[in-house]
mmCIF file of C-alpha atoms in Angstrom:
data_model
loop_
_atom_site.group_PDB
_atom_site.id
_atom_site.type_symbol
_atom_site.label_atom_id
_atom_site.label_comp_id
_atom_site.label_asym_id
_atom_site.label_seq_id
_atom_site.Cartn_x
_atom_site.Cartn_y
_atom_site.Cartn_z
ATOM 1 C CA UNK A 10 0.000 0.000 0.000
ATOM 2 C CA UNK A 11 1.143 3.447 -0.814
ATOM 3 C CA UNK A 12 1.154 6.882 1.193
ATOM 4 C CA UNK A 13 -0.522 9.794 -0.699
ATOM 5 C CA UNK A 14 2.625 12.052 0.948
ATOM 6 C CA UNK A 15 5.699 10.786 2.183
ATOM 7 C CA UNK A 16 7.033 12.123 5.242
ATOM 8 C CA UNK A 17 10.074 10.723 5.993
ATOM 9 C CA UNK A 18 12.318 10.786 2.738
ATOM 10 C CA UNK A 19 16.218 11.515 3.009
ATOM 11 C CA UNK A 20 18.057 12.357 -0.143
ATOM 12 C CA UNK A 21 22.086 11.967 -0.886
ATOM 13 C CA UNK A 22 22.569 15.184 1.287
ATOM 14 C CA UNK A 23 22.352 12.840 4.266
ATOM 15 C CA UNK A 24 25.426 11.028 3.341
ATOM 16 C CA UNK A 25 24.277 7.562 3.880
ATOM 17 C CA UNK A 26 21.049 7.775 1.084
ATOM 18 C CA UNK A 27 21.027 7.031 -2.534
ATOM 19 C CA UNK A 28 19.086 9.449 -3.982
ATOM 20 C CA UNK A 29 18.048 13.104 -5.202
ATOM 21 C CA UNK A 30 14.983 14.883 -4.787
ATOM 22 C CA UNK A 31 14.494 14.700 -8.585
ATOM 23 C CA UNK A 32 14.296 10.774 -8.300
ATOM 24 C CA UNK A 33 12.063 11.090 -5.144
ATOM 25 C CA UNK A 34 9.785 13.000 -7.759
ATOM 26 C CA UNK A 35 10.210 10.912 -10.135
ATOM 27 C CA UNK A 36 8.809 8.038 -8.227
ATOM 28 C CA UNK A 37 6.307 9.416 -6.276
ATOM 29 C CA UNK A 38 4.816 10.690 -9.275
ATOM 30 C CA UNK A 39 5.292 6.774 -11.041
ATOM 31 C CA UNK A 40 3.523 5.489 -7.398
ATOM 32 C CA UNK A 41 0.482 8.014 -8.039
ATOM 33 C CA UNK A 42 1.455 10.076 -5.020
ATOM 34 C CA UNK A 43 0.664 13.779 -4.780
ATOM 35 C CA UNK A 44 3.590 14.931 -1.953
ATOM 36 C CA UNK A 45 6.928 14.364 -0.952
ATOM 37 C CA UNK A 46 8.511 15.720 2.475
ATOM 38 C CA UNK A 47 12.315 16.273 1.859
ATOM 39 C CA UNK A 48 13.706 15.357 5.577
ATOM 40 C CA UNK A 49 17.526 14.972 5.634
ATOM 41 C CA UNK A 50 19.588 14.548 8.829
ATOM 42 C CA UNK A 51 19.736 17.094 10.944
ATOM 43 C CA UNK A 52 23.877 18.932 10.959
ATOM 44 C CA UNK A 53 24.844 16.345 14.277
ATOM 45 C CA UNK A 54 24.598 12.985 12.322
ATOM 46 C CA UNK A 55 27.916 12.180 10.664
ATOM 47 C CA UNK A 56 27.864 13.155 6.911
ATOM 48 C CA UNK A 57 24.549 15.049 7.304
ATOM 49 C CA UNK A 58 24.578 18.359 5.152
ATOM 50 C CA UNK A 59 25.822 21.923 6.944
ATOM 51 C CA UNK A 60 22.963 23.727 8.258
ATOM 52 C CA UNK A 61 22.784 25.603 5.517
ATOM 53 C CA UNK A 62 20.563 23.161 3.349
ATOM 54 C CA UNK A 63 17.907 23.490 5.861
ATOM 55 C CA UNK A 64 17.561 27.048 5.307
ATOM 56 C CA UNK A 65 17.945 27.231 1.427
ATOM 57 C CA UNK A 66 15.247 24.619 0.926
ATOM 58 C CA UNK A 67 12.997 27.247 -0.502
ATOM 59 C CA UNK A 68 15.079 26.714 -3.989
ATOM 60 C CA UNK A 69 13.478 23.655 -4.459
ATOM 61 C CA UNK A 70 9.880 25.489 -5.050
ATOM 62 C CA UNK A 71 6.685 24.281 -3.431
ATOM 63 C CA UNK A 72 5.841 21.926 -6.746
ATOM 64 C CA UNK A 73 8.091 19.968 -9.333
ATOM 65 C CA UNK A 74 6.353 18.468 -11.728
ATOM 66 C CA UNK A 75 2.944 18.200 -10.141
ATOM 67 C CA UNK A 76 4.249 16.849 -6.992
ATOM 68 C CA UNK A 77 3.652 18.975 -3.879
ATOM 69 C CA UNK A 78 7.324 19.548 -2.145
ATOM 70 C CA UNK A 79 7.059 19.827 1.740
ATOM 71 C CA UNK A 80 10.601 21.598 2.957
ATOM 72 C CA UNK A 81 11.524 19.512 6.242
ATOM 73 C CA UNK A 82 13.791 17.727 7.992
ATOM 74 C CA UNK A 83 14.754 14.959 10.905
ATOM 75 C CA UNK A 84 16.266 16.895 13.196
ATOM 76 C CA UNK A 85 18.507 15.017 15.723
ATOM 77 C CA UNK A 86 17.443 15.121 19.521
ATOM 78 C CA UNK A 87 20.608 16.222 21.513
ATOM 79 C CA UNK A 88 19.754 15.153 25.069
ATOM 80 C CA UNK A 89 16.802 14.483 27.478
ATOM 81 C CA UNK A 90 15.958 18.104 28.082
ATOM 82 C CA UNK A 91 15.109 19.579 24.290
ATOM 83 C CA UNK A 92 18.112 19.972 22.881
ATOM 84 C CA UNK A 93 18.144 19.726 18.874
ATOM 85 C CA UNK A 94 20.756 20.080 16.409
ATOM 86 C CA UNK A 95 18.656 22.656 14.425
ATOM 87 C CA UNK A 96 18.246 25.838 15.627
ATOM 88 C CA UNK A 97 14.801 27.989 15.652
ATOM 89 C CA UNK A 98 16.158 30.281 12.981
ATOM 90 C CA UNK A 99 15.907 27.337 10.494
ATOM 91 C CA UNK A 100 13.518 25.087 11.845
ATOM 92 C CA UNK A 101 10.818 28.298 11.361
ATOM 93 C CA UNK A 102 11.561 27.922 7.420
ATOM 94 C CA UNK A 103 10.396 24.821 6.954
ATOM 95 C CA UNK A 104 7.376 23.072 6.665
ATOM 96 C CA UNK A 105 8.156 20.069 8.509
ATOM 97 C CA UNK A 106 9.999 18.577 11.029
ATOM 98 C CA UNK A 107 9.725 15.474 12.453
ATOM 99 C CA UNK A 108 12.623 15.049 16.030
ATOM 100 C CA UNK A 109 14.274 11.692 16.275
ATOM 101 C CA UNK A 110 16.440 10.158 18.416
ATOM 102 C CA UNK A 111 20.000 8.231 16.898
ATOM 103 C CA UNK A 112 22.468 6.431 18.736
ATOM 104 C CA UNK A 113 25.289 8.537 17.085
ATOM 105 C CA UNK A 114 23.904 11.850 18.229
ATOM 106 C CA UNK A 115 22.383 11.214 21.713
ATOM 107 C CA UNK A 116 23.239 7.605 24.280
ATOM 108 C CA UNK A 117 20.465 5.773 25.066
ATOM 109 C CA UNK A 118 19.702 6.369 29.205
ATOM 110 C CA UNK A 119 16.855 5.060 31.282
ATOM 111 C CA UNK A 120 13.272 5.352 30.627
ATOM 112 C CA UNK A 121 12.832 8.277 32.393
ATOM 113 C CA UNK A 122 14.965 10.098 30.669
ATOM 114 C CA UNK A 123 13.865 9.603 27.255
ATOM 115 C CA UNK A 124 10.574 10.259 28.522
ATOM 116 C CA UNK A 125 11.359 13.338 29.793
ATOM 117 C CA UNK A 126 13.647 13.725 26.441
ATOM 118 C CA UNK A 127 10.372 13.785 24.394
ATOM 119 C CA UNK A 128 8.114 15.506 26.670
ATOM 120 C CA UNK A 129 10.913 18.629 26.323
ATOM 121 C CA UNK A 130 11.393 18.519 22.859
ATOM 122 C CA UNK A 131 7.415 18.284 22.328
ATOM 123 C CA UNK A 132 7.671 21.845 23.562
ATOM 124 C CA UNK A 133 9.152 22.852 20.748
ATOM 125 C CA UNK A 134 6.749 25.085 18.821
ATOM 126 C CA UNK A 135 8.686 24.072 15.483
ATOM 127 C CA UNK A 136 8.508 19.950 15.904
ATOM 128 C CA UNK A 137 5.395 18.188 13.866
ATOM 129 C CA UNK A 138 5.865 14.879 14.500
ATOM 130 C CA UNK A 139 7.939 12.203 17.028
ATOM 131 C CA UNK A 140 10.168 9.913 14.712
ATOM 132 C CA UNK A 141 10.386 6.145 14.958
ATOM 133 C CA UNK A 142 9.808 6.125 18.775
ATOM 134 C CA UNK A 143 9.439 2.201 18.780
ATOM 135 C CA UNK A 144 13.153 2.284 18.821
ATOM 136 C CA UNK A 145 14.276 -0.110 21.239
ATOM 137 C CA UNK A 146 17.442 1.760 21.927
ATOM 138 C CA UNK A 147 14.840 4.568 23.603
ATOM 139 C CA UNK A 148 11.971 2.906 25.605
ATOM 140 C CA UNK A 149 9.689 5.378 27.267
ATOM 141 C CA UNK A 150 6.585 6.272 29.238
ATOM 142 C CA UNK A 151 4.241 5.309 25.756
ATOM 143 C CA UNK A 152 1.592 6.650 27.881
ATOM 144 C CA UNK A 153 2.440 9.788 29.082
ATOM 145 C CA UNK A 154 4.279 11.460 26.167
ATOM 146 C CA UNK A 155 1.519 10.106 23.966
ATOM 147 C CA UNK A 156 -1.211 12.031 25.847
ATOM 148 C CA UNK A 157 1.212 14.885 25.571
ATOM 149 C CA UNK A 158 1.558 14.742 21.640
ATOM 150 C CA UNK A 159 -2.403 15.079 21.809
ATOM 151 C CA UNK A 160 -2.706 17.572 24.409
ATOM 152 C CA UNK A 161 -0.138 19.409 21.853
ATOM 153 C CA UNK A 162 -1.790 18.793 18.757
ATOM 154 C CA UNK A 163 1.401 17.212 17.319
ATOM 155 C CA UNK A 164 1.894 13.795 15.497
ATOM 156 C CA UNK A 165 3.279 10.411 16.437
ATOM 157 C CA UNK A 166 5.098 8.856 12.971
ATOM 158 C CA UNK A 167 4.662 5.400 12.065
ATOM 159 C CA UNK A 168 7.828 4.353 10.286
ATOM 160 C CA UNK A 169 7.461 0.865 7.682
ATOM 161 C CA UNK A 170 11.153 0.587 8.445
ATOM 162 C CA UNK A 171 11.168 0.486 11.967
ATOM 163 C CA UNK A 172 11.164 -3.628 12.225
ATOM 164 C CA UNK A 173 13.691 -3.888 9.735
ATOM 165 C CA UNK A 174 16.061 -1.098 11.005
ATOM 166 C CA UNK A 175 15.143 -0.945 14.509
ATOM 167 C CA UNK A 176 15.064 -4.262 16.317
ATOM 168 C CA UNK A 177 12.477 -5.279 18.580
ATOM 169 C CA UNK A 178 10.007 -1.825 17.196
ATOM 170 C CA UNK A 179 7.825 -4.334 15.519
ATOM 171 C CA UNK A 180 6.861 -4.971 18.971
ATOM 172 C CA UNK A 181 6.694 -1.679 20.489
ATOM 173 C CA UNK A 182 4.797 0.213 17.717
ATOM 174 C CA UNK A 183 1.580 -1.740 17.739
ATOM 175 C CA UNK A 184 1.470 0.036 21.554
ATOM 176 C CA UNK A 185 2.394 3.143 20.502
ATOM 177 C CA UNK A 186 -0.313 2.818 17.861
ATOM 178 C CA UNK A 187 -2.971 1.478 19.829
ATOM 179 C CA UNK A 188 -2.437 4.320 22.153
ATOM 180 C CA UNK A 189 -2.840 6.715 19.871
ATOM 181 C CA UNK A 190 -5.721 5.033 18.497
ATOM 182 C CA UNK A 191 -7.112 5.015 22.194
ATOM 183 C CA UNK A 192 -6.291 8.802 22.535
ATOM 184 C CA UNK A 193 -7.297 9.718 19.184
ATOM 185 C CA UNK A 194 -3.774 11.012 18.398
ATOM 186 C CA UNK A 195 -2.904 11.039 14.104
ATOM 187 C CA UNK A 196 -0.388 9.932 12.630
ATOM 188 C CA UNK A 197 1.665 9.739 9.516
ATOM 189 C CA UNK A 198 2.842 6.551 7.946
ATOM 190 C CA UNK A 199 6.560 6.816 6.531
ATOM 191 C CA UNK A 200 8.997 4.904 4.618
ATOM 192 C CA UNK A 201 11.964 6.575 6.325
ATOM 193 C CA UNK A 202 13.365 6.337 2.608
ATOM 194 C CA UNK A 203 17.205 6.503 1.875
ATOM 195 C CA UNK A 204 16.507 5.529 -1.922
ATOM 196 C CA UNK A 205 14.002 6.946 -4.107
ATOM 197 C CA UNK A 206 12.717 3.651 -5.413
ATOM 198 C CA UNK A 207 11.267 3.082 -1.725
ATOM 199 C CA UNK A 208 8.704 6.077 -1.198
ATOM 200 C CA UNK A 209 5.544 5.632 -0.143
ATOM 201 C CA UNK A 210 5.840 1.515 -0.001
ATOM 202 C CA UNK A 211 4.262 0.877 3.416
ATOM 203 C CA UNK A 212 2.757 -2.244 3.417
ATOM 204 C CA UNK A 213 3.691 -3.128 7.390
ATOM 205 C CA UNK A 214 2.768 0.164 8.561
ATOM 206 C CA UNK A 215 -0.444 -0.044 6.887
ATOM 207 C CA UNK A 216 -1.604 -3.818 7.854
ATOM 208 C CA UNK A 217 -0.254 -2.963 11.592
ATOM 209 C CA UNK A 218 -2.207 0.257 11.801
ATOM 210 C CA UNK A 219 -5.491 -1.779 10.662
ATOM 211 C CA UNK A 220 -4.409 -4.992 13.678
ATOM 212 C CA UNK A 221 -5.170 -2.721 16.484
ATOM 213 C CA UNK A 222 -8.290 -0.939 14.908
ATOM 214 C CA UNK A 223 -6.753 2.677 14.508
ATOM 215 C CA UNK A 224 -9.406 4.928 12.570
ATOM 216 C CA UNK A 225 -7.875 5.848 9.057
ATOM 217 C CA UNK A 226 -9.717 9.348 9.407
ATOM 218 C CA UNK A 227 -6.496 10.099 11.465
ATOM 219 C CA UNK A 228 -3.529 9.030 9.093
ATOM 220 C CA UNK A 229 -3.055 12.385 8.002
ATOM 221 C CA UNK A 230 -0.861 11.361 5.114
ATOM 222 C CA UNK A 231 -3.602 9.307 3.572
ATOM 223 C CA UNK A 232 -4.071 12.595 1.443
ATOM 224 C CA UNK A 233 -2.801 15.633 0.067
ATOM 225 C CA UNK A 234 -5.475 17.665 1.291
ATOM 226 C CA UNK A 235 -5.632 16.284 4.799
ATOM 227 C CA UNK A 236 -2.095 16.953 5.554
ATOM 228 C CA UNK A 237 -1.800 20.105 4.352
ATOM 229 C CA UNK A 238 -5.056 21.147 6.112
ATOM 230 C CA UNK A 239 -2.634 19.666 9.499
ATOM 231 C CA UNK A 240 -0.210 22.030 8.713
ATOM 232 C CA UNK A 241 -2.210 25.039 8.193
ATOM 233 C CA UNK A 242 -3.901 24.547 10.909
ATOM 234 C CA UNK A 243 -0.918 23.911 13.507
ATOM 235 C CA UNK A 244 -0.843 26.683 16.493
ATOM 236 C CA UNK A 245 2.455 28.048 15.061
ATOM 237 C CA UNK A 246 0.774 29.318 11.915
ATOM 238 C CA UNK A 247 -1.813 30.732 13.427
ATOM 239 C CA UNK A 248 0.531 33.564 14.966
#
């Protein structure tokens, strides 16, 4: 099954992925897709691009070829009190950004920690969405920092390459999702793409989301039109 707007896509700025935006275009536009988020490693993650690229995003244009371009990014989570590796100045150009945590940018701790971790960086007027939180490397308190997404009116990501790339998540996220099922929390379903040929393919996500009974009237990647009325309607852009 295939997302009307991927989310999560990084392109060879990242240093570890494969493609361009171009090809992202290219086959989101061959998948029938309508959007593409351009999210590339945040400055901390070794190879990412300089800071820089998050700020000149704008010369990519907000359409290429009839697909919608969403500027973003995965910014790295720093520590377990809201740290990020992209600063507000940046962050405030771009469309979206989704806050993740990587083992090369921030040890794993207790449980407490990265709960508190998220709960901080939730605070952050400029974050949209919580990336692939089933990590096993960061257990939390699924609970309380999923209450606090809603409370926020932010989004909890549900990654298709989280059991492949993140062992033991294929466990984890069917909590996380069921939570936010029972909280009525959205969500967007993402490849987490490093190469192009891989957008939008999110059969797991998909099948795992419809296990635990999660409403699809909250994916709000399931179309153009409902995502984009998200971000238009998030508190920051109605300052």
């Amino acid at each position: 099954m295939v997302t009307a707007v991927e989310t999560h896509y990084h392109t060879i700025a990242s240093g570890h992925a494969y493609s361009t935006v171009l090809e992202g275009v290219m086959y989101a536009k061959r998948y029938g897709m309508k959007g593409l988020a351009v999210t590339d490693h945040g400055p901390a993650m070794p190879g990412a691009p300089h800071i820089w690229h998050f700020g000149n995003q704008s010369a990519i244009g907000e359409e290429v070829d009839g697909i919608r371009i969403f500027r973003g990014a995965e910014a790295n989570i720093m520590d377990y009190d809201g740290g990020l590796d992209i600063t507000e100045e940046f962050l405030k150009k771009l469309d979206w950004v989704i806050a993740s945590y990587h083992v090369g940018c921030c040890p794993p701790s207790s449980v407490e920690d990265h709960t508190r971790g998220y709960l901080k960086v939730l605070e952050n007027p400029y974050v949209d969405a919580l990336g692939h939180s089933g990590n096993d490397d960061y257990v939390y308190d699924y609970e309380t920092v999923v209450r606090e997404v809603k409370r926020l009116g932010k989004v909890m990501e549900i990654n298709n390459h989280s059991p492949i790339g993140r062992p033991g998540s294929g466990e984890r996220c069917p909590v996380i999702a069921r939570l936010c099922a029972q909280y009525e929390v959205p969500v967007v379903i993402s490849t987490d793409a490093h190469f192009a040929a891989k957008i939008g393919q999110a059969d797991w996500a998909f099948e795992m989301l419809e296990s635990v009974g999660y409403p699809k009237e909250l994916i709000l990647n399931r179309d153009l039109e409902t995502f984009e009325r998200y971000l238009a309607g998030r508190p920051r852009m109605q300052k």
